[in-house]
Amino acid sequence: MAEHHPFTPSPLYPFVLPCVAVLLATLPAGCTRNPGYPPELTFPPREDRLVLALPTAAPPRPAEVGRLDAEIAALDAAGGRTADPAALPAAARAELGTFLRETFGTPAAPQSPGLGIGAEQLAEGSRLFRKHCAQCHGVAGDGRGPTGPWIDPHPRDFRRGAFKFVSSGDGMKPRRADLLRTVREGLRGTAMPSFARLPDADREAMAAFVVYLSVRGEVEFRTLAALADEGGEAGTDGDAVGFARGRLAAVVAEWQKAEASPQAAVPALPDDDARQAPDYLASVARGHELFVADAGAGCAKCHENYGRTAALRYDVWGTVVRPPDLTQTRPKGGDRAEDLAARVRHGIAPVGMPAQPALSGGQLLDVVRFVRALPYPRELPPDVRAQVYP
């Protein structure tokens, strides 16, 4: 008999799979220009575990590709808390499934429950999402498409209603412009490609469909979490549908509030073309002081040694992340002044990066200049350079 050997993923998987995912995302999904989902297809009920509480201790090791669900299941033993949807009351889950179908429709015929998304745009967004996004993000936007588990970092799971790169405020939903920027520019260092070559209308439809999937998924998540928190239907007062309807109204209101919020104020950068000008170097030096001082922005508490030795931590989805090495990488969310200002001012709530509402406009500008200069030793004042690159 032939000898069988267990399959062991190559160390190149984390690097090769994102490239394959990008290629698949940019290829047509069929023979026609933009085929939609089969009309009989329905959104699958959630089967993966709910992350209800994270461990307080740091993760013992980095995430491994292909083990997403196993690593989330291990959170309980590490001091966190998760719940298996299959263990929740079957009748309540069935009622919730019916409510979700009647309220949100199907992948081929999505319905917008008060989201302000036109039927034609939502339908086109569904077709475009299947063509460009579902391979990684999955039909329901759960980040578990065919290639999703093998990508590092994992594709975003929209169902938690949490987004990292927002300009609306600390812990708030993103503005539509935030989603459009991600779709247009992609995210550096990840499998999320740029869709800048698509027409504006296509990108807008894709962003609208992401909002739709996120609202649907969050209503499902919040209702299942309520059932799990109380150990049964008591968490929803015995009315899963009524609870879900209330969650829907609350989630829609959160998206509306974010859309109406002002974008983070970004100070002007009048002299940044003169990177050796005394005023610019003094600003970078002040930014360094704010970066390392606990009484300032306190960035060094997480970005230890400027990110070179940053500690592992859990994000809100239960996956393991590491604050980036700011001396080596360009930020995933963009390195424009306004991008970094939004990150510093509003934080990145899903990964525990705190907001900095107390920084003045001048202090915000100083921190942004320092972070932008970090990868380039010649742009740092000599005394700062000696500390960053000893």
mmCIF file of C-alpha atoms in Angstrom:
data_model
loop_
_atom_site.group_PDB
_atom_site.id
_atom_site.type_symbol
_atom_site.label_atom_id
_atom_site.label_comp_id
_atom_site.label_asym_id
_atom_site.label_seq_id
_atom_site.Cartn_x
_atom_site.Cartn_y
_atom_site.Cartn_z
ATOM 1 C CA MET A 1 0.000 0.000 0.000
ATOM 2 C CA ALA A 2 1.081 3.530 -0.638
ATOM 3 C CA GLU A 3 2.191 5.396 2.436
ATOM 4 C CA HIS A 4 0.009 8.392 3.332
ATOM 5 C CA HIS A 5 1.481 11.432 4.992
ATOM 6 C CA PRO A 6 -0.517 14.097 6.814
ATOM 7 C CA PHE A 7 -0.753 17.419 5.028
ATOM 8 C CA THR A 8 1.492 20.081 6.563
ATOM 9 C CA PRO A 9 1.037 23.653 5.288
ATOM 10 C CA SER A 10 4.181 25.165 3.834
ATOM 11 C CA PRO A 11 5.740 28.108 5.710
ATOM 12 C CA LEU A 12 5.077 30.076 2.513
ATOM 13 C CA TYR A 13 1.289 29.738 2.906
ATOM 14 C CA PRO A 14 0.845 33.065 4.748
ATOM 15 C CA PHE A 15 2.603 34.786 1.848
ATOM 16 C CA VAL A 16 1.307 32.800 -1.138
ATOM 17 C CA LEU A 17 -2.363 32.606 -0.134
ATOM 18 C CA PRO A 18 -2.885 36.398 0.035
ATOM 19 C CA CYS A 19 -1.484 36.666 -3.497
ATOM 20 C CA VAL A 20 -3.877 33.957 -4.677
ATOM 21 C CA ALA A 21 -6.749 35.709 -2.906
ATOM 22 C CA VAL A 22 -5.948 38.996 -4.646
ATOM 23 C CA LEU A 23 -5.842 37.220 -8.004
ATOM 24 C CA LEU A 24 -9.181 35.515 -7.376
ATOM 25 C CA ALA A 25 -10.737 38.790 -6.241
ATOM 26 C CA THR A 26 -9.832 40.455 -9.522
ATOM 27 C CA LEU A 27 -10.923 37.612 -11.818
ATOM 28 C CA PRO A 28 -14.450 37.269 -13.196
ATOM 29 C CA ALA A 29 -16.674 34.917 -11.212
ATOM 30 C CA GLY A 30 -18.185 33.281 -14.282
ATOM 31 C CA CYS A 31 -18.854 33.568 -17.980
ATOM 32 C CA THR A 32 -21.166 36.556 -17.721
ATOM 33 C CA ARG A 33 -19.993 40.027 -16.795
ATOM 34 C CA ASN A 34 -21.403 40.067 -13.271
ATOM 35 C CA PRO A 35 -23.339 36.946 -12.258
ATOM 36 C CA GLY A 36 -25.382 37.103 -9.096
ATOM 37 C CA TYR A 37 -26.048 34.553 -6.390
ATOM 38 C CA PRO A 38 -28.429 31.664 -7.173
ATOM 39 C CA PRO A 39 -31.988 32.726 -6.282
ATOM 40 C CA GLU A 40 -32.498 29.705 -4.013
ATOM 41 C CA LEU A 41 -29.432 30.502 -1.876
ATOM 42 C CA THR A 42 -30.094 31.780 1.652
ATOM 43 C CA PHE A 43 -27.700 33.217 4.204
ATOM 44 C CA PRO A 44 -26.426 30.374 6.395
ATOM 45 C CA PRO A 45 -27.256 30.598 10.106
ATOM 46 C CA ARG A 46 -24.264 31.402 12.250
ATOM 47 C CA GLU A 47 -22.448 28.247 13.363
ATOM 48 C CA ASP A 48 -19.033 29.534 14.482
ATOM 49 C CA ARG A 49 -18.536 30.390 18.139
ATOM 50 C CA LEU A 50 -19.510 33.766 19.576
ATOM 51 C CA VAL A 51 -16.674 35.656 21.281
ATOM 52 C CA LEU A 52 -18.305 37.108 24.411
ATOM 53 C CA ALA A 53 -15.236 38.023 26.510
ATOM 54 C CA LEU A 54 -11.510 38.075 25.819
ATOM 55 C CA PRO A 55 -8.770 36.666 28.063
ATOM 56 C CA THR A 56 -6.989 39.258 30.183
ATOM 57 C CA ALA A 57 -3.590 37.603 29.718
ATOM 58 C CA ALA A 58 -1.591 38.127 26.539
ATOM 59 C CA PRO A 59 -1.836 35.410 23.866
ATOM 60 C CA PRO A 60 0.850 32.730 24.220
ATOM 61 C CA ARG A 61 1.740 32.625 20.529
ATOM 62 C CA PRO A 62 0.963 34.284 17.180
ATOM 63 C CA ALA A 63 -2.035 33.161 15.148
ATOM 64 C CA GLU A 64 -1.584 30.210 12.798
ATOM 65 C CA VAL A 65 -3.203 30.115 9.391
ATOM 66 C CA GLY A 66 -5.905 27.493 8.983
ATOM 67 C CA ARG A 67 -6.711 27.354 12.725
ATOM 68 C CA LEU A 68 -9.086 30.299 13.169
ATOM 69 C CA ASP A 69 -12.000 28.381 14.684
ATOM 70 C CA ALA A 70 -9.736 26.207 16.844
ATOM 71 C CA GLU A 71 -7.965 29.259 18.254
ATOM 72 C CA ILE A 72 -11.273 30.956 19.065
ATOM 73 C CA ALA A 73 -12.515 27.777 20.777
ATOM 74 C CA ALA A 74 -9.338 27.828 22.900
ATOM 75 C CA LEU A 75 -10.201 31.261 24.333
ATOM 76 C CA ASP A 76 -12.301 29.643 27.083
ATOM 77 C CA ALA A 77 -9.330 27.740 28.472
ATOM 78 C CA ALA A 78 -7.278 30.965 28.375
ATOM 79 C CA GLY A 79 -9.777 32.830 30.549
ATOM 80 C CA GLY A 80 -12.091 34.209 27.882
ATOM 81 C CA ARG A 81 -15.654 33.229 27.149
ATOM 82 C CA THR A 82 -17.237 31.947 23.962
ATOM 83 C CA ALA A 83 -20.542 30.294 23.125
ATOM 84 C CA ASP A 84 -21.574 27.703 20.557
ATOM 85 C CA PRO A 85 -24.734 28.843 18.722
ATOM 86 C CA ALA A 86 -25.794 25.203 18.345
ATOM 87 C CA ALA A 87 -26.109 24.952 22.138
ATOM 88 C CA LEU A 88 -28.641 27.803 22.321
ATOM 89 C CA PRO A 89 -32.421 27.188 22.325
ATOM 90 C CA ALA A 90 -33.391 25.773 18.930
ATOM 91 C CA ALA A 91 -36.795 27.464 18.830
ATOM 92 C CA ALA A 92 -35.302 30.909 19.456
ATOM 93 C CA ARG A 93 -32.654 30.337 16.782
ATOM 94 C CA ALA A 94 -35.330 29.289 14.293
ATOM 95 C CA GLU A 95 -37.394 32.397 15.062
ATOM 96 C CA LEU A 96 -34.315 34.562 14.615
ATOM 97 C CA GLY A 97 -33.534 32.914 11.278
ATOM 98 C CA THR A 98 -37.042 33.612 10.014
ATOM 99 C CA PHE A 99 -36.821 37.243 11.142
ATOM 100 C CA LEU A 100 -33.480 37.709 9.385
ATOM 101 C CA ARG A 101 -34.799 36.232 6.120
ATOM 102 C CA GLU A 102 -37.966 38.309 6.178
ATOM 103 C CA THR A 103 -36.115 41.491 7.105
ATOM 104 C CA PHE A 104 -32.901 41.246 5.077
ATOM 105 C CA GLY A 105 -33.895 38.930 2.222
ATOM 106 C CA THR A 106 -31.409 36.610 0.555
ATOM 107 C CA PRO A 107 -28.011 37.088 -1.106
ATOM 108 C CA ALA A 108 -29.698 37.240 -4.520
ATOM 109 C CA ALA A 109 -32.572 39.460 -3.358
ATOM 110 C CA PRO A 110 -31.283 41.601 -0.467
ATOM 111 C CA GLN A 111 -33.617 44.007 1.332
ATOM 112 C CA SER A 112 -32.604 47.229 3.068
ATOM 113 C CA PRO A 113 -34.408 47.672 6.418
ATOM 114 C CA GLY A 114 -34.107 51.413 6.935
ATOM 115 C CA LEU A 115 -30.481 51.652 5.844
ATOM 116 C CA GLY A 116 -31.067 54.290 3.188
ATOM 117 C CA ILE A 117 -29.672 52.036 0.450
ATOM 118 C CA GLY A 118 -31.621 51.897 -2.799
ATOM 119 C CA ALA A 119 -32.828 48.503 -4.008
ATOM 120 C CA GLU A 120 -30.911 48.745 -7.288
ATOM 121 C CA GLN A 121 -27.651 49.725 -5.587
ATOM 122 C CA LEU A 122 -28.037 46.960 -2.995
ATOM 123 C CA ALA A 123 -28.679 44.332 -5.677
ATOM 124 C CA GLU A 124 -25.665 45.503 -7.677
ATOM 125 C CA GLY A 125 -23.581 45.493 -4.502
ATOM 126 C CA SER A 126 -24.562 41.871 -3.922
ATOM 127 C CA ARG A 127 -23.424 40.866 -7.404
ATOM 128 C CA LEU A 128 -20.151 42.773 -7.074
ATOM 129 C CA PHE A 129 -19.501 41.345 -3.615
ATOM 130 C CA ARG A 130 -19.893 37.820 -4.943
ATOM 131 C CA LYS A 131 -17.540 38.585 -7.813
ATOM 132 C CA HIS A 132 -14.794 40.403 -5.909
ATOM 133 C CA CYS A 133 -15.155 39.803 -2.159
ATOM 134 C CA ALA A 134 -16.918 36.571 -1.159
ATOM 135 C CA GLN A 135 -13.864 34.427 -1.916
ATOM 136 C CA CYS A 136 -12.245 35.867 1.229
ATOM 137 C CA HIS A 137 -15.075 37.470 3.209
ATOM 138 C CA GLY A 138 -17.703 34.738 2.672
ATOM 139 C CA VAL A 139 -21.324 34.979 1.559
ATOM 140 C CA ALA A 140 -22.469 36.338 4.935
ATOM 141 C CA GLY A 141 -19.437 38.595 5.423
ATOM 142 C CA ASP A 142 -18.040 36.334 8.149
ATOM 143 C CA GLY A 143 -14.430 36.350 6.908
ATOM 144 C CA ARG A 144 -14.673 32.626 6.262
ATOM 145 C CA GLY A 145 -14.754 32.406 2.494
ATOM 146 C CA PRO A 146 -12.874 29.532 0.801
ATOM 147 C CA THR A 147 -9.510 31.307 1.132
ATOM 148 C CA GLY A 148 -10.319 33.214 4.347
ATOM 149 C CA PRO A 149 -8.933 30.794 6.971
ATOM 150 C CA TRP A 150 -5.600 30.617 5.142
ATOM 151 C CA ILE A 151 -4.958 34.358 5.035
ATOM 152 C CA ASP A 152 -2.912 36.287 7.595
ATOM 153 C CA PRO A 153 -4.236 38.651 8.789
ATOM 154 C CA HIS A 154 -7.710 37.160 8.568
ATOM 155 C CA PRO A 155 -10.243 38.850 6.277
ATOM 156 C CA ARG A 156 -12.585 41.116 8.201
ATOM 157 C CA ASP A 157 -15.645 39.544 9.803
ATOM 158 C CA PHE A 158 -18.265 42.270 9.313
ATOM 159 C CA ARG A 159 -20.843 40.623 11.607
ATOM 160 C CA ARG A 160 -19.414 42.096 14.806
ATOM 161 C CA GLY A 161 -20.188 45.594 13.537
ATOM 162 C CA ALA A 162 -16.632 46.685 14.388
ATOM 163 C CA PHE A 163 -14.272 48.400 11.958
ATOM 164 C CA LYS A 164 -10.699 49.497 12.504
ATOM 165 C CA PHE A 165 -10.212 52.483 10.225
ATOM 166 C CA VAL A 166 -12.832 55.108 10.975
ATOM 167 C CA SER A 167 -12.878 58.909 10.972
ATOM 168 C CA SER A 168 -16.178 59.263 12.823
ATOM 169 C CA GLY A 169 -15.133 58.811 16.452
ATOM 170 C CA ASP A 170 -13.817 56.399 19.072
ATOM 171 C CA GLY A 171 -15.657 53.081 18.860
ATOM 172 C CA MET A 172 -18.144 54.391 16.288
ATOM 173 C CA LYS A 173 -19.222 52.854 13.007
ATOM 174 C CA PRO A 174 -17.305 54.027 9.944
ATOM 175 C CA ARG A 175 -18.546 56.769 7.707
ATOM 176 C CA ARG A 176 -19.364 55.613 4.179
ATOM 177 C CA ALA A 177 -16.304 57.547 3.025
ATOM 178 C CA ASP A 178 -14.115 55.385 5.293
ATOM 179 C CA LEU A 179 -15.363 52.193 3.662
ATOM 180 C CA LEU A 180 -14.968 53.687 0.199
ATOM 181 C CA ARG A 181 -11.365 54.606 0.947
ATOM 182 C CA THR A 182 -10.592 51.022 1.990
ATOM 183 C CA VAL A 183 -12.287 49.617 -1.116
ATOM 184 C CA ARG A 184 -10.507 52.110 -3.349
ATOM 185 C CA GLU A 185 -7.029 51.874 -1.828
ATOM 186 C CA GLY A 186 -6.961 48.423 -0.236
ATOM 187 C CA LEU A 187 -4.944 47.724 2.917
ATOM 188 C CA ARG A 188 -1.168 47.510 2.696
ATOM 189 C CA GLY A 189 0.408 44.324 3.970
ATOM 190 C CA THR A 190 -2.830 42.343 3.730
ATOM 191 C CA ALA A 191 -4.724 40.391 1.081
ATOM 192 C CA MET A 192 -7.201 43.278 0.704
ATOM 193 C CA PRO A 193 -6.507 44.649 -2.797
ATOM 194 C CA SER A 194 -7.220 48.051 -4.255
ATOM 195 C CA PHE A 195 -10.324 48.335 -6.429
ATOM 196 C CA ALA A 196 -9.339 51.754 -7.756
ATOM 197 C CA ARG A 197 -9.908 50.600 -11.338
ATOM 198 C CA LEU A 198 -13.585 49.927 -10.750
ATOM 199 C CA PRO A 199 -16.076 52.688 -11.561
ATOM 200 C CA ASP A 200 -17.109 54.917 -8.665
ATOM 201 C CA ALA A 201 -20.639 53.510 -8.778
ATOM 202 C CA ASP A 202 -19.338 49.956 -8.358
ATOM 203 C CA ARG A 203 -17.223 50.862 -5.345
ATOM 204 C CA GLU A 204 -20.159 52.706 -3.789
ATOM 205 C CA ALA A 205 -22.381 49.653 -4.307
ATOM 206 C CA MET A 206 -19.780 47.369 -2.726
ATOM 207 C CA ALA A 207 -19.449 49.663 0.307
ATOM 208 C CA ALA A 208 -23.232 49.810 0.653
ATOM 209 C CA PHE A 209 -23.429 46.016 0.612
ATOM 210 C CA VAL A 210 -20.759 45.806 3.325
ATOM 211 C CA VAL A 211 -22.957 48.055 5.496
ATOM 212 C CA TYR A 212 -25.906 45.753 4.790
ATOM 213 C CA LEU A 213 -23.950 42.598 5.699
ATOM 214 C CA SER A 214 -22.584 44.227 8.835
ATOM 215 C CA VAL A 215 -26.011 45.314 10.082
ATOM 216 C CA ARG A 216 -27.516 41.903 9.370
ATOM 217 C CA GLY A 217 -24.620 40.094 11.019
ATOM 218 C CA GLU A 218 -24.562 42.329 14.078
ATOM 219 C CA VAL A 219 -28.300 41.885 14.688
ATOM 220 C CA GLU A 220 -27.761 38.124 14.539
ATOM 221 C CA PHE A 221 -24.683 38.296 16.793
ATOM 222 C CA ARG A 222 -26.276 40.535 19.436
ATOM 223 C CA THR A 223 -29.382 38.375 19.633
ATOM 224 C CA LEU A 224 -27.423 35.121 19.927
ATOM 225 C CA ALA A 225 -25.122 36.736 22.502
ATOM 226 C CA ALA A 226 -28.138 37.744 24.595
ATOM 227 C CA LEU A 227 -29.391 34.167 24.491
ATOM 228 C CA ALA A 228 -25.959 32.924 25.563
ATOM 229 C CA ASP A 229 -25.431 35.498 28.308
ATOM 230 C CA GLU A 230 -28.558 34.487 30.173
ATOM 231 C CA GLY A 231 -28.174 30.799 29.446
ATOM 232 C CA GLY A 232 -31.327 30.673 27.355
ATOM 233 C CA GLU A 233 -34.300 32.762 26.277
ATOM 234 C CA ALA A 234 -34.276 34.856 29.453
ATOM 235 C CA GLY A 235 -31.699 37.115 27.797
ATOM 236 C CA THR A 236 -34.300 38.174 25.260
ATOM 237 C CA ASP A 237 -37.251 38.143 27.698
ATOM 238 C CA GLY A 238 -38.520 35.098 25.824
ATOM 239 C CA ASP A 239 -38.946 37.099 22.617
ATOM 240 C CA ALA A 240 -35.964 36.618 20.310
ATOM 241 C CA VAL A 241 -37.684 38.392 17.413
ATOM 242 C CA GLY A 242 -38.631 41.391 19.519
ATOM 243 C CA PHE A 243 -35.075 41.612 20.837
ATOM 244 C CA ALA A 244 -33.663 41.370 17.289
ATOM 245 C CA ARG A 245 -36.032 44.087 16.086
ATOM 246 C CA GLY A 246 -34.814 46.373 18.873
ATOM 247 C CA ARG A 247 -31.181 45.604 18.055
ATOM 248 C CA LEU A 248 -31.853 46.427 14.403
ATOM 249 C CA ALA A 249 -33.179 49.875 15.284
ATOM 250 C CA ALA A 250 -30.198 50.534 17.570
ATOM 251 C CA VAL A 251 -27.601 49.381 15.035
ATOM 252 C CA VAL A 252 -29.141 51.418 12.208
ATOM 253 C CA ALA A 253 -29.104 54.473 14.492
ATOM 254 C CA GLU A 254 -25.388 53.907 15.166
ATOM 255 C CA TRP A 255 -24.628 53.914 11.436
ATOM 256 C CA GLN A 256 -26.697 57.061 10.944
ATOM 257 C CA LYS A 257 -24.896 58.791 13.812
ATOM 258 C CA ALA A 258 -21.510 57.925 12.326
ATOM 259 C CA GLU A 259 -22.494 59.229 8.902
ATOM 260 C CA ALA A 260 -23.593 62.534 10.423
ATOM 261 C CA SER A 261 -20.441 62.944 12.530
ATOM 262 C CA PRO A 262 -17.706 65.401 11.511
ATOM 263 C CA GLN A 263 -14.415 64.011 10.288
ATOM 264 C CA ALA A 264 -11.410 64.328 12.586
ATOM 265 C CA ALA A 265 -9.890 67.786 12.334
ATOM 266 C CA VAL A 266 -6.422 67.560 10.791
ATOM 267 C CA PRO A 267 -3.964 70.418 11.316
ATOM 268 C CA ALA A 268 -2.400 71.908 8.212
ATOM 269 C CA LEU A 269 1.073 70.691 7.273
ATOM 270 C CA PRO A 270 2.604 73.886 5.871
ATOM 271 C CA ASP A 271 6.293 72.982 5.956
ATOM 272 C CA ASP A 272 6.447 69.229 5.421
ATOM 273 C CA ASP A 273 8.238 69.585 2.102
ATOM 274 C CA ALA A 274 11.186 70.985 4.053
ATOM 275 C CA ARG A 275 11.932 67.942 6.191
ATOM 276 C CA GLN A 276 15.154 69.453 7.572
ATOM 277 C CA ALA A 277 13.625 72.812 8.481
ATOM 278 C CA PRO A 278 14.165 73.703 12.165
ATOM 279 C CA ASP A 279 10.438 74.073 12.855
ATOM 280 C CA TYR A 280 9.711 70.659 11.329
ATOM 281 C CA LEU A 281 12.480 68.914 13.285
ATOM 282 C CA ALA A 282 11.320 70.558 16.504
ATOM 283 C CA SER A 283 7.804 69.268 15.819
ATOM 284 C CA VAL A 284 9.126 65.727 15.257
ATOM 285 C CA ALA A 285 11.072 65.927 18.535
ATOM 286 C CA ARG A 286 7.948 66.986 20.430
ATOM 287 C CA GLY A 287 6.056 64.136 18.770
ATOM 288 C CA HIS A 288 8.700 61.703 20.000
ATOM 289 C CA GLU A 289 8.293 62.971 23.554
ATOM 290 C CA LEU A 290 4.524 62.510 23.346
ATOM 291 C CA PHE A 291 4.981 59.032 21.839
ATOM 292 C CA VAL A 292 7.163 57.707 24.664
ATOM 293 C CA ALA A 293 5.700 59.574 27.661
ATOM 294 C CA ASP A 294 2.896 57.959 29.654
ATOM 295 C CA ALA A 295 1.591 61.454 30.355
ATOM 296 C CA GLY A 296 1.555 62.227 26.625
ATOM 297 C CA ALA A 297 0.034 59.966 23.998
ATOM 298 C CA GLY A 298 1.591 56.916 25.666
ATOM 299 C CA CYS A 299 2.055 55.065 22.379
ATOM 300 C CA ALA A 300 5.167 53.230 23.584
ATOM 301 C CA LYS A 301 3.152 51.201 26.090
ATOM 302 C CA CYS A 302 1.882 49.069 23.206
ATOM 303 C CA HIS A 303 4.373 49.965 20.457
ATOM 304 C CA GLU A 304 7.277 48.969 22.693
ATOM 305 C CA ASN A 305 10.661 49.865 21.205
ATOM 306 C CA TYR A 306 8.675 51.676 18.498
ATOM 307 C CA GLY A 307 6.877 48.438 17.669
ATOM 308 C CA ARG A 308 9.932 46.231 17.254
ATOM 309 C CA THR A 309 9.106 44.211 20.380
ATOM 310 C CA ALA A 310 5.380 44.908 20.666
ATOM 311 C CA ALA A 311 3.447 42.335 22.690
ATOM 312 C CA LEU A 312 0.747 40.110 21.233
ATOM 313 C CA ARG A 313 -2.854 40.914 22.089
ATOM 314 C CA TYR A 314 -6.385 39.824 21.196
ATOM 315 C CA ASP A 315 -8.681 41.871 18.998
ATOM 316 C CA VAL A 316 -12.447 42.046 19.466
ATOM 317 C CA TRP A 317 -12.925 39.125 17.054
ATOM 318 C CA GLY A 318 -10.807 36.861 19.280
ATOM 319 C CA THR A 319 -7.876 36.658 16.890
ATOM 320 C CA VAL A 320 -4.263 37.346 17.836
ATOM 321 C CA VAL A 321 -2.699 40.573 16.593
ATOM 322 C CA ARG A 322 0.537 42.460 17.163
ATOM 323 C CA PRO A 323 0.910 46.264 17.123
ATOM 324 C CA PRO A 324 2.991 47.077 14.037
ATOM 325 C CA ASP A 325 6.678 47.851 13.953
ATOM 326 C CA LEU A 326 6.455 51.524 13.045
ATOM 327 C CA THR A 327 10.107 51.665 11.982
ATOM 328 C CA GLN A 328 9.531 49.160 9.186
ATOM 329 C CA THR A 329 5.978 49.301 7.923
ATOM 330 C CA ARG A 330 3.671 51.771 6.283
ATOM 331 C CA PRO A 331 0.372 51.756 8.186
ATOM 332 C CA LYS A 332 -2.331 49.531 6.720
ATOM 333 C CA GLY A 333 -4.937 52.261 7.084
ATOM 334 C CA GLY A 334 -2.901 54.790 5.114
ATOM 335 C CA ASP A 335 0.032 57.059 5.896
ATOM 336 C CA ARG A 336 -1.437 60.380 4.845
ATOM 337 C CA ALA A 337 -1.538 62.982 7.594
ATOM 338 C CA GLU A 338 -5.328 62.766 7.815
ATOM 339 C CA ASP A 339 -5.201 58.958 8.067
ATOM 340 C CA LEU A 340 -2.730 58.982 10.941
ATOM 341 C CA ALA A 341 -4.499 61.874 12.652
ATOM 342 C CA ALA A 342 -7.736 59.881 12.650
ATOM 343 C CA ARG A 343 -5.946 56.823 14.093
ATOM 344 C CA VAL A 344 -4.328 58.836 16.886
ATOM 345 C CA ARG A 345 -7.377 60.967 17.672
ATOM 346 C CA HIS A 346 -10.005 58.198 17.547
ATOM 347 C CA GLY A 347 -7.875 55.133 18.258
ATOM 348 C CA ILE A 348 -8.538 51.699 16.777
ATOM 349 C CA ALA A 349 -11.140 50.337 19.157
ATOM 350 C CA PRO A 350 -11.338 46.731 17.847
ATOM 351 C CA VAL A 351 -7.660 46.126 18.679
ATOM 352 C CA GLY A 352 -7.613 48.121 21.916
ATOM 353 C CA MET A 353 -5.684 51.156 20.645
ATOM 354 C CA PRO A 354 -6.993 53.999 22.829
ATOM 355 C CA ALA A 355 -8.299 57.308 21.533
ATOM 356 C CA GLN A 356 -6.462 60.547 22.333
ATOM 357 C CA PRO A 357 -9.197 63.197 22.616
ATOM 358 C CA ALA A 358 -7.127 65.338 25.021
ATOM 359 C CA LEU A 359 -4.314 66.063 22.564
ATOM 360 C CA SER A 360 -4.357 69.592 21.209
ATOM 361 C CA GLY A 361 -4.249 70.192 17.469
ATOM 362 C CA GLY A 362 -0.569 71.043 17.711
ATOM 363 C CA GLN A 363 0.220 67.915 19.725
ATOM 364 C CA LEU A 364 -1.692 65.775 17.240
ATOM 365 C CA LEU A 365 0.357 67.289 14.426
ATOM 366 C CA ASP A 366 3.594 66.574 16.320
ATOM 367 C CA VAL A 367 2.716 62.896 16.868
ATOM 368 C CA VAL A 368 1.667 62.466 13.234
ATOM 369 C CA ARG A 369 4.926 63.980 12.008
ATOM 370 C CA PHE A 370 6.984 61.737 14.283
ATOM 371 C CA VAL A 371 5.182 58.556 13.186
ATOM 372 C CA ARG A 372 5.559 59.495 9.520
ATOM 373 C CA ALA A 373 9.275 60.144 10.026
ATOM 374 C CA LEU A 374 9.980 56.969 12.046
ATOM 375 C CA PRO A 375 10.898 54.687 9.100
ATOM 376 C CA TYR A 376 13.305 57.317 7.720
ATOM 377 C CA PRO A 377 16.248 57.975 10.089
ATOM 378 C CA ARG A 378 17.427 61.026 8.155
ATOM 379 C CA GLU A 379 14.123 62.773 8.853
ATOM 380 C CA LEU A 380 14.607 62.472 12.620
ATOM 381 C CA PRO A 381 16.486 65.062 14.691
ATOM 382 C CA PRO A 382 19.927 63.711 15.677
ATOM 383 C CA ASP A 383 19.058 63.207 19.358
ATOM 384 C CA VAL A 384 15.816 61.414 18.479
ATOM 385 C CA ARG A 385 17.575 59.323 15.828
ATOM 386 C CA ALA A 386 20.094 58.168 18.422
ATOM 387 C CA GLN A 387 17.273 56.885 20.630
ATOM 388 C CA VAL A 388 15.251 55.218 17.867
ATOM 389 C CA TYR A 389 18.257 53.758 15.999
ATOM 390 C CA PRO A 390 20.965 53.319 18.688
#
